[in-house]
């Protein structure tokens, strides 16, 4: 019996059944049905026949665990990594099926949430080689039998799947540096941070790489300002890996699950590493937001520039501008670009990046876009184009109102969450804008995430 309703479902918890997988969710779980009752089963694919154990039962749906496959899909591939930390939840399916799944996800949310099924969704742009694309890792540290361990948390838990030193999506050089960095910390008696007692030193190890420059930054996130044996750690790390250009300590002494603290100090080398996107060079600090897939980032930004369709007379606003990556791309074509970002450190980096690239027709402002933009409107700023790239939660209603109120001719919306994009597109459509075309880009192969760019034009009134 289900405790919540007192009614009986077609299957019961802990029951073992054989089921045919009919569909797949946007997170990559297979979907099978028993008398119309859907069960979600990770690591299964449409067309497969699976023996499963029912692990959870709700009123309208349940969850199962794969025990055995009696019939497999031709789209099934052997996972490169068998840890299944929860990050690469699609690695058991062919890359072509991954792309199809993401394409369908975008179509579905545009139809069900935005009611924009008539707007063309172009074929998703995938990668030629969807492996080792990530230029950043930030991995938690724990302790087991007196030794430091590193690894990502198991899905929906706080248990570390230890010492995942070779990750299929990480830059290969990071896979080499991480275990040696952990070895050094063990060698010199550094203790892992214990969140229950708020004791110990090392919380996380972060590594960032410049894909095109080959530069690398290693960041040790500690609870304490003191890092024992730091000189010897730096010496051995740089001797082993001469391509490391920066070693940094970030201090986070708070009881929090936020990874980085407010204070950062350079232990060796530079405070930044650099990377390039097209003709532009960017400085990347420990706290910088910088897309994790540099190859597909160029594809994404080229498409955003195409949709913006700006010329030398256009004024552009780039909301959520970060360290100025999209802003500087736009500034190469526009008369003037105004970037807005709530994080002061990001704006400081953006200004340095503009100077570094010799671009002087861009102005960066610290603040919330929904507050800054109405002020600009009163001061007579009338943008021709607004480009927006918000976090996963999408745009706040106040920001959408401010964007509509500025009446740009075109809006280019870059999104990492199709569902919140669809929600916001509905509001923009009702506010006088028409979605013209939608382009998905696969920035995160082997995961359920997909990036989407949408062009909207102001309707004639």
PDB file of C-alpha atoms in Angstrom, residues 74-298:
ATOM      1  CA  UNK A  74      21.481  -1.219 -30.525  1.00  0.00           C
ATOM      2  CA  UNK A  75      22.068   2.266 -29.117  1.00  0.00           C
ATOM      3  CA  UNK A  76      23.672   0.881 -25.952  1.00  0.00           C
ATOM      4  CA  UNK A  77      27.434   1.364 -25.635  1.00  0.00           C
ATOM      5  CA  UNK A  78      29.902   0.117 -23.056  1.00  0.00           C
ATOM      6  CA  UNK A  79      30.437   2.942 -20.520  1.00  0.00           C
ATOM      7  CA  UNK A  80      33.994   4.247 -20.456  1.00  0.00           C
ATOM      8  CA  UNK A  81      33.643   4.913 -16.721  1.00  0.00           C
ATOM      9  CA  UNK A  82      31.873   2.398 -14.489  1.00  0.00           C
ATOM     10  CA  UNK A  83      31.804   4.610 -11.384  1.00  0.00           C
ATOM     11  CA  UNK A  84      28.530   6.305 -12.376  1.00  0.00           C
ATOM     12  CA  UNK A  85      29.013   9.211  -9.998  1.00  0.00           C
ATOM     13  CA  UNK A  86      25.834  10.813 -11.340  1.00  0.00           C
ATOM     14  CA  UNK A  87      27.633  13.352 -13.503  1.00  0.00           C
ATOM     15  CA  UNK A  88      27.764  11.408 -16.778  1.00  0.00           C
ATOM     16  CA  UNK A  89      24.385   9.740 -16.560  1.00  0.00           C
ATOM     17  CA  UNK A  90      24.110   9.191 -20.338  1.00  0.00           C
ATOM     18  CA  UNK A  91      27.366   7.348 -20.930  1.00  0.00           C
ATOM     19  CA  UNK A  92      25.596   4.037 -21.575  1.00  0.00           C
ATOM     20  CA  UNK A  93      23.900   5.419 -24.716  1.00  0.00           C
ATOM     21  CA  UNK A  94      25.351   6.199 -28.132  1.00  0.00           C
ATOM     22  CA  UNK A  95      26.230   9.804 -28.805  1.00  0.00           C
ATOM     23  CA  UNK A  96      23.682   9.950 -31.637  1.00  0.00           C
ATOM     24  CA  UNK A  97      20.924   8.929 -29.196  1.00  0.00           C
ATOM     25  CA  UNK A  98      22.129  11.501 -26.675  1.00  0.00           C
ATOM     26  CA  UNK A  99      21.771  14.230 -29.288  1.00  0.00           C
ATOM     27  CA  UNK A 100      18.344  12.961 -30.320  1.00  0.00           C
ATOM     28  CA  UNK A 101      17.205  12.918 -26.682  1.00  0.00           C
ATOM     29  CA  UNK A 102      18.324  16.518 -26.134  1.00  0.00           C
ATOM     30  CA  UNK A 103      16.726  17.640 -29.388  1.00  0.00           C
ATOM     31  CA  UNK A 104      13.447  16.063 -28.276  1.00  0.00           C
ATOM     32  CA  UNK A 105      13.704  17.713 -24.868  1.00  0.00           C
ATOM     33  CA  UNK A 106      13.929  21.176 -26.432  1.00  0.00           C
ATOM     34  CA  UNK A 107      11.013  20.413 -28.783  1.00  0.00           C
ATOM     35  CA  UNK A 108       8.868  19.152 -25.904  1.00  0.00           C
ATOM     36  CA  UNK A 109       9.350  22.113 -23.557  1.00  0.00           C
ATOM     37  CA  UNK A 110       8.747  24.566 -26.389  1.00  0.00           C
ATOM     38  CA  UNK A 111       5.456  22.824 -27.062  1.00  0.00           C
ATOM     39  CA  UNK A 112       4.265  22.101 -23.523  1.00  0.00           C
ATOM     40  CA  UNK A 113       5.558  25.137 -21.602  1.00  0.00           C
ATOM     41  CA  UNK A 114       6.049  27.928 -24.141  1.00  0.00           C
ATOM     42  CA  UNK A 115       3.333  26.790 -26.627  1.00  0.00           C
ATOM     43  CA  UNK A 116       5.764  27.614 -29.418  1.00  0.00           C
ATOM     44  CA  UNK A 117       5.670  24.361 -31.369  1.00  0.00           C
ATOM     45  CA  UNK A 118       5.609  26.396 -34.604  1.00  0.00           C
ATOM     46  CA  UNK A 119       9.054  27.913 -33.921  1.00  0.00           C
ATOM     47  CA  UNK A 120      11.808  25.984 -35.737  1.00  0.00           C
ATOM     48  CA  UNK A 121      14.243  24.110 -33.501  1.00  0.00           C
ATOM     49  CA  UNK A 122      17.333  23.505 -35.597  1.00  0.00           C
ATOM     50  CA  UNK A 123      19.253  20.216 -35.360  1.00  0.00           C
ATOM     51  CA  UNK A 124      21.468  20.207 -32.281  1.00  0.00           C
ATOM     52  CA  UNK A 125      25.148  20.956 -32.881  1.00  0.00           C
ATOM     53  CA  UNK A 126      27.172  18.133 -31.354  1.00  0.00           C
ATOM     54  CA  UNK A 127      30.893  17.477 -30.923  1.00  0.00           C
ATOM     55  CA  UNK A 128      33.166  15.519 -33.243  1.00  0.00           C
ATOM     56  CA  UNK A 129      34.888  14.047 -30.178  1.00  0.00           C
ATOM     57  CA  UNK A 130      32.641  14.197 -27.085  1.00  0.00           C
ATOM     58  CA  UNK A 131      35.388  13.203 -24.622  1.00  0.00           C
ATOM     59  CA  UNK A 132      37.799  15.030 -22.301  1.00  0.00           C
ATOM     60  CA  UNK A 133      36.179  18.390 -22.984  1.00  0.00           C
ATOM     61  CA  UNK A 134      35.952  19.846 -19.466  1.00  0.00           C
ATOM     62  CA  UNK A 135      38.525  22.536 -18.618  1.00  0.00           C
ATOM     63  CA  UNK A 136      37.631  22.688 -14.919  1.00  0.00           C
ATOM     64  CA  UNK A 137      37.185  20.287 -12.021  1.00  0.00           C
ATOM     65  CA  UNK A 138      36.355  21.028  -8.394  1.00  0.00           C
ATOM     66  CA  UNK A 139      36.416  17.871  -6.357  1.00  0.00           C
ATOM     67  CA  UNK A 140      35.666  17.363  -2.648  1.00  0.00           C
ATOM     68  CA  UNK A 141      38.179  15.828  -0.251  1.00  0.00           C
ATOM     69  CA  UNK A 142      37.472  13.351   2.536  1.00  0.00           C
ATOM     70  CA  UNK A 143      39.418  10.891   4.660  1.00  0.00           C
ATOM     71  CA  UNK A 144      39.336   7.103   4.846  1.00  0.00           C
ATOM     72  CA  UNK A 145      41.562   4.925   7.029  1.00  0.00           C
ATOM     73  CA  UNK A 146      43.815   7.899   7.690  1.00  0.00           C
ATOM     74  CA  UNK A 147      44.331   8.681   3.992  1.00  0.00           C
ATOM     75  CA  UNK A 148      42.899  11.527   1.933  1.00  0.00           C
ATOM     76  CA  UNK A 149      40.435  10.523  -0.749  1.00  0.00           C
ATOM     77  CA  UNK A 150      38.937  12.599  -3.542  1.00  0.00           C
ATOM     78  CA  UNK A 151      35.867  11.934  -5.624  1.00  0.00           C
ATOM     79  CA  UNK A 152      32.464  13.228  -6.584  1.00  0.00           C
ATOM     80  CA  UNK A 153      29.424  12.650  -4.419  1.00  0.00           C
ATOM     81  CA  UNK A 154      27.206   9.739  -5.330  1.00  0.00           C
ATOM     82  CA  UNK A 155      23.947  10.974  -6.809  1.00  0.00           C
ATOM     83  CA  UNK A 156      21.472  12.159  -4.153  1.00  0.00           C
ATOM     84  CA  UNK A 157      23.949  11.467  -1.352  1.00  0.00           C
ATOM     85  CA  UNK A 158      26.883  12.982   0.498  1.00  0.00           C
ATOM     86  CA  UNK A 159      29.044   9.891   0.067  1.00  0.00           C
ATOM     87  CA  UNK A 160      32.211  10.345  -1.968  1.00  0.00           C
ATOM     88  CA  UNK A 161      32.903   7.790  -4.687  1.00  0.00           C
ATOM     89  CA  UNK A 162      36.596   7.785  -3.959  1.00  0.00           C
ATOM     90  CA  UNK A 163      39.633   8.531  -6.092  1.00  0.00           C
ATOM     91  CA  UNK A 164      38.017   9.033  -9.482  1.00  0.00           C
ATOM     92  CA  UNK A 165      41.355   9.926 -11.015  1.00  0.00           C
ATOM     93  CA  UNK A 166      40.554   9.200 -14.646  1.00  0.00           C
ATOM     94  CA  UNK A 167      37.373  10.943 -15.707  1.00  0.00           C
ATOM     95  CA  UNK A 168      36.138  10.539 -19.264  1.00  0.00           C
ATOM     96  CA  UNK A 169      35.023  14.172 -19.577  1.00  0.00           C
ATOM     97  CA  UNK A 170      37.966  15.874 -17.831  1.00  0.00           C
ATOM     98  CA  UNK A 171      40.903  17.359 -19.682  1.00  0.00           C
ATOM     99  CA  UNK A 172      43.546  14.611 -19.731  1.00  0.00           C
ATOM    100  CA  UNK A 173      46.212  16.725 -17.990  1.00  0.00           C
ATOM    101  CA  UNK A 174      43.869  17.296 -15.037  1.00  0.00           C
ATOM    102  CA  UNK A 175      43.488  13.521 -14.706  1.00  0.00           C
ATOM    103  CA  UNK A 176      47.264  13.334 -14.211  1.00  0.00           C
ATOM    104  CA  UNK A 177      47.634  16.243 -11.799  1.00  0.00           C
ATOM    105  CA  UNK A 178      44.776  15.423  -9.404  1.00  0.00           C
ATOM    106  CA  UNK A 179      46.098  12.129  -7.951  1.00  0.00           C
ATOM    107  CA  UNK A 180      49.599  13.571  -7.520  1.00  0.00           C
ATOM    108  CA  UNK A 181      48.217  16.647  -5.730  1.00  0.00           C
ATOM    109  CA  UNK A 182      46.297  14.342  -3.388  1.00  0.00           C
ATOM    110  CA  UNK A 183      49.444  12.245  -2.873  1.00  0.00           C
ATOM    111  CA  UNK A 184      51.389  15.363  -1.816  1.00  0.00           C
ATOM    112  CA  UNK A 185      48.694  16.374   0.635  1.00  0.00           C
ATOM    113  CA  UNK A 186      48.833  12.901   2.165  1.00  0.00           C
ATOM    114  CA  UNK A 187      52.620  12.943   2.208  1.00  0.00           C
ATOM    115  CA  UNK A 188      52.759  16.179   4.206  1.00  0.00           C
ATOM    116  CA  UNK A 189      49.992  15.283   6.648  1.00  0.00           C
ATOM    117  CA  UNK A 190      47.269  17.639   5.449  1.00  0.00           C
ATOM    118  CA  UNK A 191      43.942  16.652   7.009  1.00  0.00           C
ATOM    119  CA  UNK A 192      40.607  16.617   5.217  1.00  0.00           C
ATOM    120  CA  UNK A 193      37.953  19.061   6.335  1.00  0.00           C
ATOM    121  CA  UNK A 194      35.219  17.455   8.440  1.00  0.00           C
ATOM    122  CA  UNK A 195      31.963  19.344   7.960  1.00  0.00           C
ATOM    123  CA  UNK A 196      30.431  17.810  11.103  1.00  0.00           C
ATOM    124  CA  UNK A 197      33.183  18.951  13.475  1.00  0.00           C
ATOM    125  CA  UNK A 198      34.360  21.925  11.388  1.00  0.00           C
ATOM    126  CA  UNK A 199      37.949  20.736  11.747  1.00  0.00           C
ATOM    127  CA  UNK A 200      40.694  19.784   9.311  1.00  0.00           C
ATOM    128  CA  UNK A 201      42.281  21.818   6.541  1.00  0.00           C
ATOM    129  CA  UNK A 202      41.556  20.706   2.955  1.00  0.00           C
ATOM    130  CA  UNK A 203      38.010  21.028   1.614  1.00  0.00           C
ATOM    131  CA  UNK A 204      38.335  20.848  -2.191  1.00  0.00           C
ATOM    132  CA  UNK A 205      40.895  20.669  -4.950  1.00  0.00           C
ATOM    133  CA  UNK A 206      40.088  22.737  -8.026  1.00  0.00           C
ATOM    134  CA  UNK A 207      41.986  22.569 -11.320  1.00  0.00           C
ATOM    135  CA  UNK A 208      41.422  24.924 -14.271  1.00  0.00           C
ATOM    136  CA  UNK A 209      43.076  24.680 -17.678  1.00  0.00           C
ATOM    137  CA  UNK A 210      43.418  26.885 -20.722  1.00  0.00           C
ATOM    138  CA  UNK A 211      42.388  24.608 -23.579  1.00  0.00           C
ATOM    139  CA  UNK A 212      44.237  26.563 -26.248  1.00  0.00           C
ATOM    140  CA  UNK A 213      47.084  27.993 -24.132  1.00  0.00           C
ATOM    141  CA  UNK A 214      47.904  24.859 -22.133  1.00  0.00           C
ATOM    142  CA  UNK A 215      48.121  26.886 -18.907  1.00  0.00           C
ATOM    143  CA  UNK A 216      46.931  25.275 -15.672  1.00  0.00           C
ATOM    144  CA  UNK A 217      45.849  26.572 -12.275  1.00  0.00           C
ATOM    145  CA  UNK A 218      45.667  24.368  -9.177  1.00  0.00           C
ATOM    146  CA  UNK A 219      43.545  25.680  -6.295  1.00  0.00           C
ATOM    147  CA  UNK A 220      43.585  24.223  -2.785  1.00  0.00           C
ATOM    148  CA  UNK A 221      40.426  25.240  -0.922  1.00  0.00           C
ATOM    149  CA  UNK A 222      41.140  25.178   2.816  1.00  0.00           C
ATOM    150  CA  UNK A 223      39.316  25.958   6.024  1.00  0.00           C
ATOM    151  CA  UNK A 224      42.454  27.439   7.571  1.00  0.00           C
ATOM    152  CA  UNK A 225      44.661  30.280   6.416  1.00  0.00           C
ATOM    153  CA  UNK A 226      47.685  28.123   7.251  1.00  0.00           C
ATOM    154  CA  UNK A 227      48.586  25.390   4.773  1.00  0.00           C
ATOM    155  CA  UNK A 228      51.374  23.204   6.219  1.00  0.00           C
ATOM    156  CA  UNK A 229      54.381  22.439   3.977  1.00  0.00           C
ATOM    157  CA  UNK A 230      53.038  24.660   1.220  1.00  0.00           C
ATOM    158  CA  UNK A 231      56.530  25.483  -0.102  1.00  0.00           C
ATOM    159  CA  UNK A 232      57.396  21.789  -0.504  1.00  0.00           C
ATOM    160  CA  UNK A 233      54.002  21.023  -2.038  1.00  0.00           C
ATOM    161  CA  UNK A 234      54.496  23.800  -4.600  1.00  0.00           C
ATOM    162  CA  UNK A 235      58.041  22.680  -5.368  1.00  0.00           C
ATOM    163  CA  UNK A 236      57.142  19.046  -5.991  1.00  0.00           C
ATOM    164  CA  UNK A 237      53.989  19.852  -7.940  1.00  0.00           C
ATOM    165  CA  UNK A 238      55.711  22.256 -10.336  1.00  0.00           C
ATOM    166  CA  UNK A 239      58.721  19.985 -10.759  1.00  0.00           C
ATOM    167  CA  UNK A 240      56.459  17.081 -11.721  1.00  0.00           C
ATOM    168  CA  UNK A 241      54.226  19.173 -14.000  1.00  0.00           C
ATOM    169  CA  UNK A 242      56.121  22.125 -15.575  1.00  0.00           C
ATOM    170  CA  UNK A 243      52.991  23.234 -17.455  1.00  0.00           C
ATOM    171  CA  UNK A 244      51.378  24.378 -14.184  1.00  0.00           C
ATOM    172  CA  UNK A 245      51.441  28.172 -14.246  1.00  0.00           C
ATOM    173  CA  UNK A 246      49.495  29.017 -11.083  1.00  0.00           C
ATOM    174  CA  UNK A 247      49.013  27.486  -7.623  1.00  0.00           C
ATOM    175  CA  UNK A 248      46.489  29.229  -5.413  1.00  0.00           C
ATOM    176  CA  UNK A 249      45.037  28.792  -1.946  1.00  0.00           C
ATOM    177  CA  UNK A 250      41.432  29.787  -1.387  1.00  0.00           C
ATOM    178  CA  UNK A 251      40.304  30.118   2.232  1.00  0.00           C
ATOM    179  CA  UNK A 252      36.744  29.169   3.149  1.00  0.00           C
ATOM    180  CA  UNK A 253      36.310  29.118   6.942  1.00  0.00           C
ATOM    181  CA  UNK A 254      32.505  29.077   6.879  1.00  0.00           C
ATOM    182  CA  UNK A 255      30.112  26.234   7.654  1.00  0.00           C
ATOM    183  CA  UNK A 256      28.668  26.119   4.153  1.00  0.00           C
ATOM    184  CA  UNK A 257      28.369  23.950   1.063  1.00  0.00           C
ATOM    185  CA  UNK A 258      29.570  26.869  -1.075  1.00  0.00           C
ATOM    186  CA  UNK A 259      32.931  25.748  -2.452  1.00  0.00           C
ATOM    187  CA  UNK A 260      35.003  28.933  -2.610  1.00  0.00           C
ATOM    188  CA  UNK A 261      35.576  31.413   0.202  1.00  0.00           C
ATOM    189  CA  UNK A 262      36.130  35.152  -0.065  1.00  0.00           C
ATOM    190  CA  UNK A 263      39.910  35.224   0.396  1.00  0.00           C
ATOM    191  CA  UNK A 264      42.387  33.944  -2.198  1.00  0.00           C
ATOM    192  CA  UNK A 265      46.168  34.080  -2.117  1.00  0.00           C
ATOM    193  CA  UNK A 266      48.683  33.055  -4.743  1.00  0.00           C
ATOM    194  CA  UNK A 267      51.183  30.443  -3.533  1.00  0.00           C
ATOM    195  CA  UNK A 268      53.159  30.321  -6.769  1.00  0.00           C
ATOM    196  CA  UNK A 269      53.006  31.795 -10.266  1.00  0.00           C
ATOM    197  CA  UNK A 270      50.234  34.041 -11.546  1.00  0.00           C
ATOM    198  CA  UNK A 271      46.819  34.957 -10.148  1.00  0.00           C
ATOM    199  CA  UNK A 272      45.245  34.080 -13.513  1.00  0.00           C
ATOM    200  CA  UNK A 273      45.536  31.622 -16.332  1.00  0.00           C
ATOM    201  CA  UNK A 274      44.599  32.552 -19.890  1.00  0.00           C
ATOM    202  CA  UNK A 275      42.626  30.997 -22.692  1.00  0.00           C
ATOM    203  CA  UNK A 276      41.381  32.114 -26.082  1.00  0.00           C
ATOM    204  CA  UNK A 277      38.019  32.071 -27.831  1.00  0.00           C
ATOM    205  CA  UNK A 278      38.479  32.968 -31.464  1.00  0.00           C
ATOM    206  CA  UNK A 279      40.701  36.046 -31.652  1.00  0.00           C
ATOM    207  CA  UNK A 280      40.084  37.054 -28.033  1.00  0.00           C
ATOM    208  CA  UNK A 281      42.166  36.253 -24.950  1.00  0.00           C
ATOM    209  CA  UNK A 282      40.627  35.951 -21.477  1.00  0.00           C
ATOM    210  CA  UNK A 283      42.147  35.893 -18.000  1.00  0.00           C
ATOM    211  CA  UNK A 284      40.549  33.261 -15.756  1.00  0.00           C
ATOM    212  CA  UNK A 285      40.767  33.454 -11.957  1.00  0.00           C
ATOM    213  CA  UNK A 286      39.580  30.822  -9.437  1.00  0.00           C
ATOM    214  CA  UNK A 287      36.165  32.507  -9.187  1.00  0.00           C
ATOM    215  CA  UNK A 288      35.672  33.365 -12.870  1.00  0.00           C
ATOM    216  CA  UNK A 289      32.652  31.980 -14.693  1.00  0.00           C
ATOM    217  CA  UNK A 290      34.024  30.525 -17.902  1.00  0.00           C
ATOM    218  CA  UNK A 291      32.277  27.907 -20.007  1.00  0.00           C
ATOM    219  CA  UNK A 292      33.668  24.436 -19.272  1.00  0.00           C
ATOM    220  CA  UNK A 293      33.659  23.227 -22.896  1.00  0.00           C
ATOM    221  CA  UNK A 294      35.925  25.587 -24.867  1.00  0.00           C
ATOM    222  CA  UNK A 295      35.409  23.924 -28.261  1.00  0.00           C
ATOM    223  CA  UNK A 296      31.620  24.216 -28.128  1.00  0.00           C
ATOM    224  CA  UNK A 297      31.782  27.653 -26.491  1.00  0.00           C
ATOM    225  CA  UNK A 298      33.177  29.040 -29.746  1.00  0.00           C
TER     226      UNK A 298
END
